Amino acid sequence: MQAILSALAALTRVIDAANEHIGRVASWLALLMVLLQFIVVVMRYFFGVGFIAMQEGVIYLHGTLFMVGAGYTLLHGGHVRVDIFYRDARPHRRALVDLLGVILFLLPVCVVIGWATWPYLEQSWSVFEGSKETSGIHAVYALKTMILVFVILMAFQGLSLAFHAVLTLAGRETRHDAAAETGG
């Protein structure tokens, strides 16, 4: 049993570190998005020039930021929780709520989103779907792929959250609070 718990602890460290790194890299997309939007506004209202690809670029950056950053947000406890059960709970109760939440809600939703998205992505990739605008970004298929990336990152971070909960319930972790564990 100790070997299984040690393996779970090692796996949580890997998943948490991966989502931490991905989230930190993705956070730069916010700055890039703001700068691009600023340039679009200045060009349109001061110079009377507009580029559809730049406008679509803001949308691509926005979608990518939120899809790729969702696992990082879960890692740091930034998603909505039902505070009546969680806020004042002891670590074991928090662990139980997290474990049940992942098993009953998060993972099934990830499966449904992944299952529903697959044909949508397959069709988009089969034709290398692009913008409906002639001068737009012709990589809609890549943007739609971010949905699958979201599902994968959230599912893995959900598993990590569940593993942290199991470790807390087994007495291997003394604090069960995702934000506290990662310094967030």
PDB file of C-alpha atoms in Angstrom:
ATOM      1  CA  MET A   1       0.000   0.000   0.000  1.00  0.00           C
ATOM      2  CA  GLN A   2       2.888   2.352   0.791  1.00  0.00           C
ATOM      3  CA  ALA A   3       4.308   1.787  -2.697  1.00  0.00           C
ATOM      4  CA  ILE A   4       0.979   2.768  -4.269  1.00  0.00           C
ATOM      5  CA  LEU A   5       0.753   5.909  -2.138  1.00  0.00           C
ATOM      6  CA  SER A   6       4.355   6.812  -3.025  1.00  0.00           C
ATOM      7  CA  ALA A   7       3.568   6.335  -6.713  1.00  0.00           C
ATOM      8  CA  LEU A   8       0.488   8.546  -6.379  1.00  0.00           C
ATOM      9  CA  ALA A   9       2.559  11.231  -4.648  1.00  0.00           C
ATOM     10  CA  ALA A  10       5.160  11.101  -7.429  1.00  0.00           C
ATOM     11  CA  LEU A  11       2.490  11.257 -10.109  1.00  0.00           C
ATOM     12  CA  THR A  12       0.834  14.288  -8.482  1.00  0.00           C
ATOM     13  CA  ARG A  13       4.182  16.075  -8.432  1.00  0.00           C
ATOM     14  CA  VAL A  14       4.642  15.449 -12.166  1.00  0.00           C
ATOM     15  CA  ILE A  15       1.109  16.537 -13.108  1.00  0.00           C
ATOM     16  CA  ASP A  16       1.228  19.591 -10.843  1.00  0.00           C
ATOM     17  CA  ALA A  17       4.633  20.636 -12.193  1.00  0.00           C
ATOM     18  CA  ALA A  18       3.459  20.217 -15.794  1.00  0.00           C
ATOM     19  CA  ASN A  19       0.334  22.317 -15.270  1.00  0.00           C
ATOM     20  CA  GLU A  20       2.352  24.886 -13.316  1.00  0.00           C
ATOM     21  CA  HIS A  21       4.780  25.253 -16.206  1.00  0.00           C
ATOM     22  CA  ILE A  22       2.046  25.282 -18.871  1.00  0.00           C
ATOM     23  CA  GLY A  23       0.068  27.886 -16.898  1.00  0.00           C
ATOM     24  CA  ARG A  24       3.060  30.172 -16.455  1.00  0.00           C
ATOM     25  CA  VAL A  25       3.879  30.000 -20.160  1.00  0.00           C
ATOM     26  CA  ALA A  26       0.220  30.520 -21.121  1.00  0.00           C
ATOM     27  CA  SER A  27      -0.018  33.576 -18.868  1.00  0.00           C
ATOM     28  CA  TRP A  28       2.149  35.442 -21.358  1.00  0.00           C
ATOM     29  CA  LEU A  29      -0.667  35.078 -23.865  1.00  0.00           C
ATOM     30  CA  ALA A  30      -2.652  37.600 -21.799  1.00  0.00           C
ATOM     31  CA  LEU A  31      -0.001  40.260 -22.325  1.00  0.00           C
ATOM     32  CA  LEU A  32       0.277  39.435 -26.002  1.00  0.00           C
ATOM     33  CA  MET A  33      -3.521  39.568 -26.339  1.00  0.00           C
ATOM     34  CA  VAL A  34      -3.735  43.010 -24.693  1.00  0.00           C
ATOM     35  CA  LEU A  35      -0.915  44.382 -26.844  1.00  0.00           C
ATOM     36  CA  LEU A  36      -2.486  43.022 -30.026  1.00  0.00           C
ATOM     37  CA  GLN A  37      -5.888  44.452 -29.096  1.00  0.00           C
ATOM     38  CA  PHE A  38      -4.265  47.823 -28.385  1.00  0.00           C
ATOM     39  CA  ILE A  39      -2.592  47.794 -31.797  1.00  0.00           C
ATOM     40  CA  VAL A  40      -5.881  46.866 -33.504  1.00  0.00           C
ATOM     41  CA  VAL A  41      -7.686  49.761 -31.790  1.00  0.00           C
ATOM     42  CA  VAL A  42      -4.961  52.294 -32.537  1.00  0.00           C
ATOM     43  CA  MET A  43      -4.748  51.231 -36.166  1.00  0.00           C
ATOM     44  CA  ARG A  44      -8.509  51.329 -36.646  1.00  0.00           C
ATOM     45  CA  TYR A  45      -9.359  54.584 -34.871  1.00  0.00           C
ATOM     46  CA  PHE A  46      -6.244  56.638 -35.519  1.00  0.00           C
ATOM     47  CA  PHE A  47      -5.175  55.404 -38.933  1.00  0.00           C
ATOM     48  CA  GLY A  48      -8.429  53.993 -40.328  1.00  0.00           C
ATOM     49  CA  VAL A  49      -6.773  50.660 -41.118  1.00  0.00           C
ATOM     50  CA  GLY A  50      -7.933  47.236 -40.015  1.00  0.00           C
ATOM     51  CA  PHE A  51      -6.618  43.735 -40.422  1.00  0.00           C
ATOM     52  CA  ILE A  52      -8.991  40.822 -39.932  1.00  0.00           C
ATOM     53  CA  ALA A  53      -6.129  38.461 -39.112  1.00  0.00           C
ATOM     54  CA  MET A  54      -5.075  40.698 -36.214  1.00  0.00           C
ATOM     55  CA  GLN A  55      -8.648  40.861 -34.903  1.00  0.00           C
ATOM     56  CA  GLU A  56      -8.963  37.098 -35.148  1.00  0.00           C
ATOM     57  CA  GLY A  57      -5.569  36.812 -33.461  1.00  0.00           C
ATOM     58  CA  VAL A  58      -7.069  38.363 -30.337  1.00  0.00           C
ATOM     59  CA  ILE A  59      -9.791  35.706 -30.387  1.00  0.00           C
ATOM     60  CA  TYR A  60      -7.243  32.914 -30.884  1.00  0.00           C
ATOM     61  CA  LEU A  61      -5.106  34.187 -28.006  1.00  0.00           C
ATOM     62  CA  HIS A  62      -8.133  34.585 -25.739  1.00  0.00           C
ATOM     63  CA  GLY A  63      -9.434  31.090 -26.454  1.00  0.00           C
ATOM     64  CA  THR A  64      -6.017  29.509 -26.085  1.00  0.00           C
ATOM     65  CA  LEU A  65      -5.297  31.344 -22.830  1.00  0.00           C
ATOM     66  CA  PHE A  66      -8.461  30.136 -21.164  1.00  0.00           C
ATOM     67  CA  MET A  67      -8.402  26.599 -22.527  1.00  0.00           C
ATOM     68  CA  VAL A  68      -4.735  25.986 -21.723  1.00  0.00           C
ATOM     69  CA  GLY A  69      -4.828  27.881 -18.414  1.00  0.00           C
ATOM     70  CA  ALA A  70      -7.773  25.965 -16.926  1.00  0.00           C
ATOM     71  CA  GLY A  71      -5.608  23.176 -15.472  1.00  0.00           C
ATOM     72  CA  TYR A  72      -3.309  25.752 -13.865  1.00  0.00           C
ATOM     73  CA  THR A  73      -6.345  27.475 -12.376  1.00  0.00           C
ATOM     74  CA  LEU A  74      -7.586  24.176 -10.926  1.00  0.00           C
ATOM     75  CA  LEU A  75      -4.106  23.494  -9.532  1.00  0.00           C
ATOM     76  CA  HIS A  76      -4.239  26.789  -7.632  1.00  0.00           C
ATOM     77  CA  GLY A  77      -7.832  26.382  -6.423  1.00  0.00           C
ATOM     78  CA  GLY A  78      -9.138  29.158  -8.659  1.00  0.00           C
ATOM     79  CA  HIS A  79     -12.279  27.437  -9.898  1.00  0.00           C
ATOM     80  CA  VAL A  80     -15.641  27.872  -8.212  1.00  0.00           C
ATOM     81  CA  ARG A  81     -16.310  25.721  -5.164  1.00  0.00           C
ATOM     82  CA  VAL A  82     -19.382  25.193  -3.044  1.00  0.00           C
ATOM     83  CA  ASP A  83     -18.091  27.136  -0.059  1.00  0.00           C
ATOM     84  CA  ILE A  84     -20.747  25.894   2.371  1.00  0.00           C
ATOM     85  CA  PHE A  85     -19.065  22.485   2.300  1.00  0.00           C
ATOM     86  CA  TYR A  86     -15.487  23.484   1.784  1.00  0.00           C
ATOM     87  CA  ARG A  87     -14.445  26.787   3.358  1.00  0.00           C
ATOM     88  CA  ASP A  88     -14.559  25.816   7.033  1.00  0.00           C
ATOM     89  CA  ALA A  89     -14.003  22.092   6.545  1.00  0.00           C
ATOM     90  CA  ARG A  90     -11.119  20.178   8.017  1.00  0.00           C
ATOM     91  CA  PRO A  91      -8.512  18.681   5.673  1.00  0.00           C
ATOM     92  CA  HIS A  92     -10.126  15.218   5.634  1.00  0.00           C
ATOM     93  CA  ARG A  93     -13.526  16.643   4.745  1.00  0.00           C
ATOM     94  CA  ARG A  94     -11.977  18.849   2.047  1.00  0.00           C
ATOM     95  CA  ALA A  95     -10.212  15.794   0.664  1.00  0.00           C
ATOM     96  CA  LEU A  96     -13.481  13.870   0.565  1.00  0.00           C
ATOM     97  CA  VAL A  97     -15.287  16.747  -1.201  1.00  0.00           C
ATOM     98  CA  ASP A  98     -12.441  17.015  -3.733  1.00  0.00           C
ATOM     99  CA  LEU A  99     -12.357  13.269  -4.349  1.00  0.00           C
ATOM    100  CA  LEU A 100     -16.111  13.036  -4.863  1.00  0.00           C
ATOM    101  CA  GLY A 101     -16.147  16.194  -6.973  1.00  0.00           C
ATOM    102  CA  VAL A 102     -13.491  14.842  -9.311  1.00  0.00           C
ATOM    103  CA  ILE A 103     -15.085  11.386  -9.598  1.00  0.00           C
ATOM    104  CA  LEU A 104     -18.719  12.510  -9.887  1.00  0.00           C
ATOM    105  CA  PHE A 105     -18.384  15.768 -11.784  1.00  0.00           C
ATOM    106  CA  LEU A 106     -15.020  16.764 -13.244  1.00  0.00           C
ATOM    107  CA  LEU A 107     -13.949  13.535 -14.930  1.00  0.00           C
ATOM    108  CA  PRO A 108     -17.405  12.715 -16.360  1.00  0.00           C
ATOM    109  CA  VAL A 109     -17.679  16.235 -17.780  1.00  0.00           C
ATOM    110  CA  CYS A 110     -14.209  15.911 -19.311  1.00  0.00           C
ATOM    111  CA  VAL A 111     -15.219  12.609 -20.906  1.00  0.00           C
ATOM    112  CA  VAL A 112     -18.435  14.090 -22.315  1.00  0.00           C
ATOM    113  CA  ILE A 113     -16.661  17.177 -23.686  1.00  0.00           C
ATOM    114  CA  GLY A 114     -13.903  15.031 -25.211  1.00  0.00           C
ATOM    115  CA  TRP A 115     -16.391  12.601 -26.717  1.00  0.00           C
ATOM    116  CA  ALA A 116     -18.553  15.390 -28.154  1.00  0.00           C
ATOM    117  CA  THR A 117     -15.539  17.315 -29.441  1.00  0.00           C
ATOM    118  CA  TRP A 118     -13.812  14.486 -31.258  1.00  0.00           C
ATOM    119  CA  PRO A 119     -16.014  14.366 -34.411  1.00  0.00           C
ATOM    120  CA  TYR A 120     -16.025  18.159 -34.495  1.00  0.00           C
ATOM    121  CA  LEU A 121     -12.211  18.225 -34.429  1.00  0.00           C
ATOM    122  CA  GLU A 122     -11.881  15.364 -36.865  1.00  0.00           C
ATOM    123  CA  GLN A 123     -14.022  17.172 -39.425  1.00  0.00           C
ATOM    124  CA  SER A 124     -12.159  20.449 -38.886  1.00  0.00           C
ATOM    125  CA  TRP A 125      -8.753  18.802 -39.314  1.00  0.00           C
ATOM    126  CA  SER A 126      -9.890  16.802 -42.375  1.00  0.00           C
ATOM    127  CA  VAL A 127     -10.406  20.027 -44.325  1.00  0.00           C
ATOM    128  CA  PHE A 128      -7.850  22.158 -42.455  1.00  0.00           C
ATOM    129  CA  GLU A 129     -10.666  24.511 -41.589  1.00  0.00           C
ATOM    130  CA  GLY A 130      -9.773  28.152 -41.866  1.00  0.00           C
ATOM    131  CA  SER A 131     -11.337  31.521 -41.369  1.00  0.00           C
ATOM    132  CA  LYS A 132     -14.464  32.439 -43.295  1.00  0.00           C
ATOM    133  CA  GLU A 133     -12.747  35.723 -44.054  1.00  0.00           C
ATOM    134  CA  THR A 134     -10.299  35.760 -46.942  1.00  0.00           C
ATOM    135  CA  SER A 135      -7.623  37.600 -44.991  1.00  0.00           C
ATOM    136  CA  GLY A 136      -8.329  35.817 -41.713  1.00  0.00           C
ATOM    137  CA  ILE A 137      -6.276  33.203 -39.923  1.00  0.00           C
ATOM    138  CA  HIS A 138      -6.592  29.902 -41.716  1.00  0.00           C
ATOM    139  CA  ALA A 139      -6.050  27.701 -38.675  1.00  0.00           C
ATOM    140  CA  VAL A 140      -9.473  27.318 -37.099  1.00  0.00           C
ATOM    141  CA  TYR A 141      -8.678  23.614 -36.755  1.00  0.00           C
ATOM    142  CA  ALA A 142      -5.780  24.517 -34.436  1.00  0.00           C
ATOM    143  CA  LEU A 143      -8.000  26.755 -32.330  1.00  0.00           C
ATOM    144  CA  LYS A 144     -10.624  24.016 -32.040  1.00  0.00           C
ATOM    145  CA  THR A 145      -7.870  21.632 -30.912  1.00  0.00           C
ATOM    146  CA  MET A 146      -7.537  23.749 -27.772  1.00  0.00           C
ATOM    147  CA  ILE A 147     -10.833  22.212 -26.613  1.00  0.00           C
ATOM    148  CA  LEU A 148      -9.180  18.795 -26.535  1.00  0.00           C
ATOM    149  CA  VAL A 149      -6.095  20.269 -24.857  1.00  0.00           C
ATOM    150  CA  PHE A 150      -8.438  21.742 -22.223  1.00  0.00           C
ATOM    151  CA  VAL A 151     -10.026  18.341 -21.610  1.00  0.00           C
ATOM    152  CA  ILE A 152      -6.667  16.611 -21.248  1.00  0.00           C
ATOM    153  CA  LEU A 153      -5.147  19.222 -18.922  1.00  0.00           C
ATOM    154  CA  MET A 154      -8.275  19.403 -16.748  1.00  0.00           C
ATOM    155  CA  ALA A 155      -8.611  15.620 -16.545  1.00  0.00           C
ATOM    156  CA  PHE A 156      -4.972  15.182 -15.519  1.00  0.00           C
ATOM    157  CA  GLN A 157      -5.178  17.994 -12.972  1.00  0.00           C
ATOM    158  CA  GLY A 158      -8.423  16.482 -11.696  1.00  0.00           C
ATOM    159  CA  LEU A 159      -6.665  13.143 -11.245  1.00  0.00           C
ATOM    160  CA  SER A 160      -3.896  14.928  -9.374  1.00  0.00           C
ATOM    161  CA  LEU A 161      -6.487  16.594  -7.142  1.00  0.00           C
ATOM    162  CA  ALA A 162      -8.094  13.209  -6.501  1.00  0.00           C
ATOM    163  CA  PHE A 163      -4.708  11.657  -5.736  1.00  0.00           C
ATOM    164  CA  HIS A 164      -3.934  14.502  -3.293  1.00  0.00           C
ATOM    165  CA  ALA A 165      -7.277  13.747  -1.645  1.00  0.00           C
ATOM    166  CA  VAL A 166      -6.461  10.036  -1.364  1.00  0.00           C
ATOM    167  CA  LEU A 167      -3.067  10.885   0.121  1.00  0.00           C
ATOM    168  CA  THR A 168      -4.726  13.200   2.649  1.00  0.00           C
ATOM    169  CA  LEU A 169      -7.304  10.575   3.597  1.00  0.00           C
ATOM    170  CA  ALA A 170      -4.475   8.028   3.996  1.00  0.00           C
ATOM    171  CA  GLY A 171      -2.602  10.420   6.288  1.00  0.00           C
ATOM    172  CA  ARG A 172       0.293  10.972   3.851  1.00  0.00           C
ATOM    173  CA  GLU A 173      -0.436  14.691   3.413  1.00  0.00           C
ATOM    174  CA  THR A 174      -1.260  16.885   6.386  1.00  0.00           C
ATOM    175  CA  ARG A 175      -2.802  19.807   4.522  1.00  0.00           C
ATOM    176  CA  HIS A 176      -5.353  19.351   1.811  1.00  0.00           C
ATOM    177  CA  ASP A 177      -5.711  22.683   0.071  1.00  0.00           C
ATOM    178  CA  ALA A 178      -4.627  22.946  -3.565  1.00  0.00           C
ATOM    179  CA  ALA A 179      -3.795  26.651  -3.307  1.00  0.00           C
ATOM    180  CA  ALA A 180      -1.802  26.177  -0.093  1.00  0.00           C
ATOM    181  CA  GLU A 181       0.107  23.202  -1.489  1.00  0.00           C
ATOM    182  CA  THR A 182       1.254  25.086  -4.558  1.00  0.00           C
ATOM    183  CA  GLY A 183       1.878  28.440  -2.932  1.00  0.00           C
ATOM    184  CA  GLY A 184      -1.110  30.135  -4.623  1.00  0.00           C
TER     185      GLY A 184
END
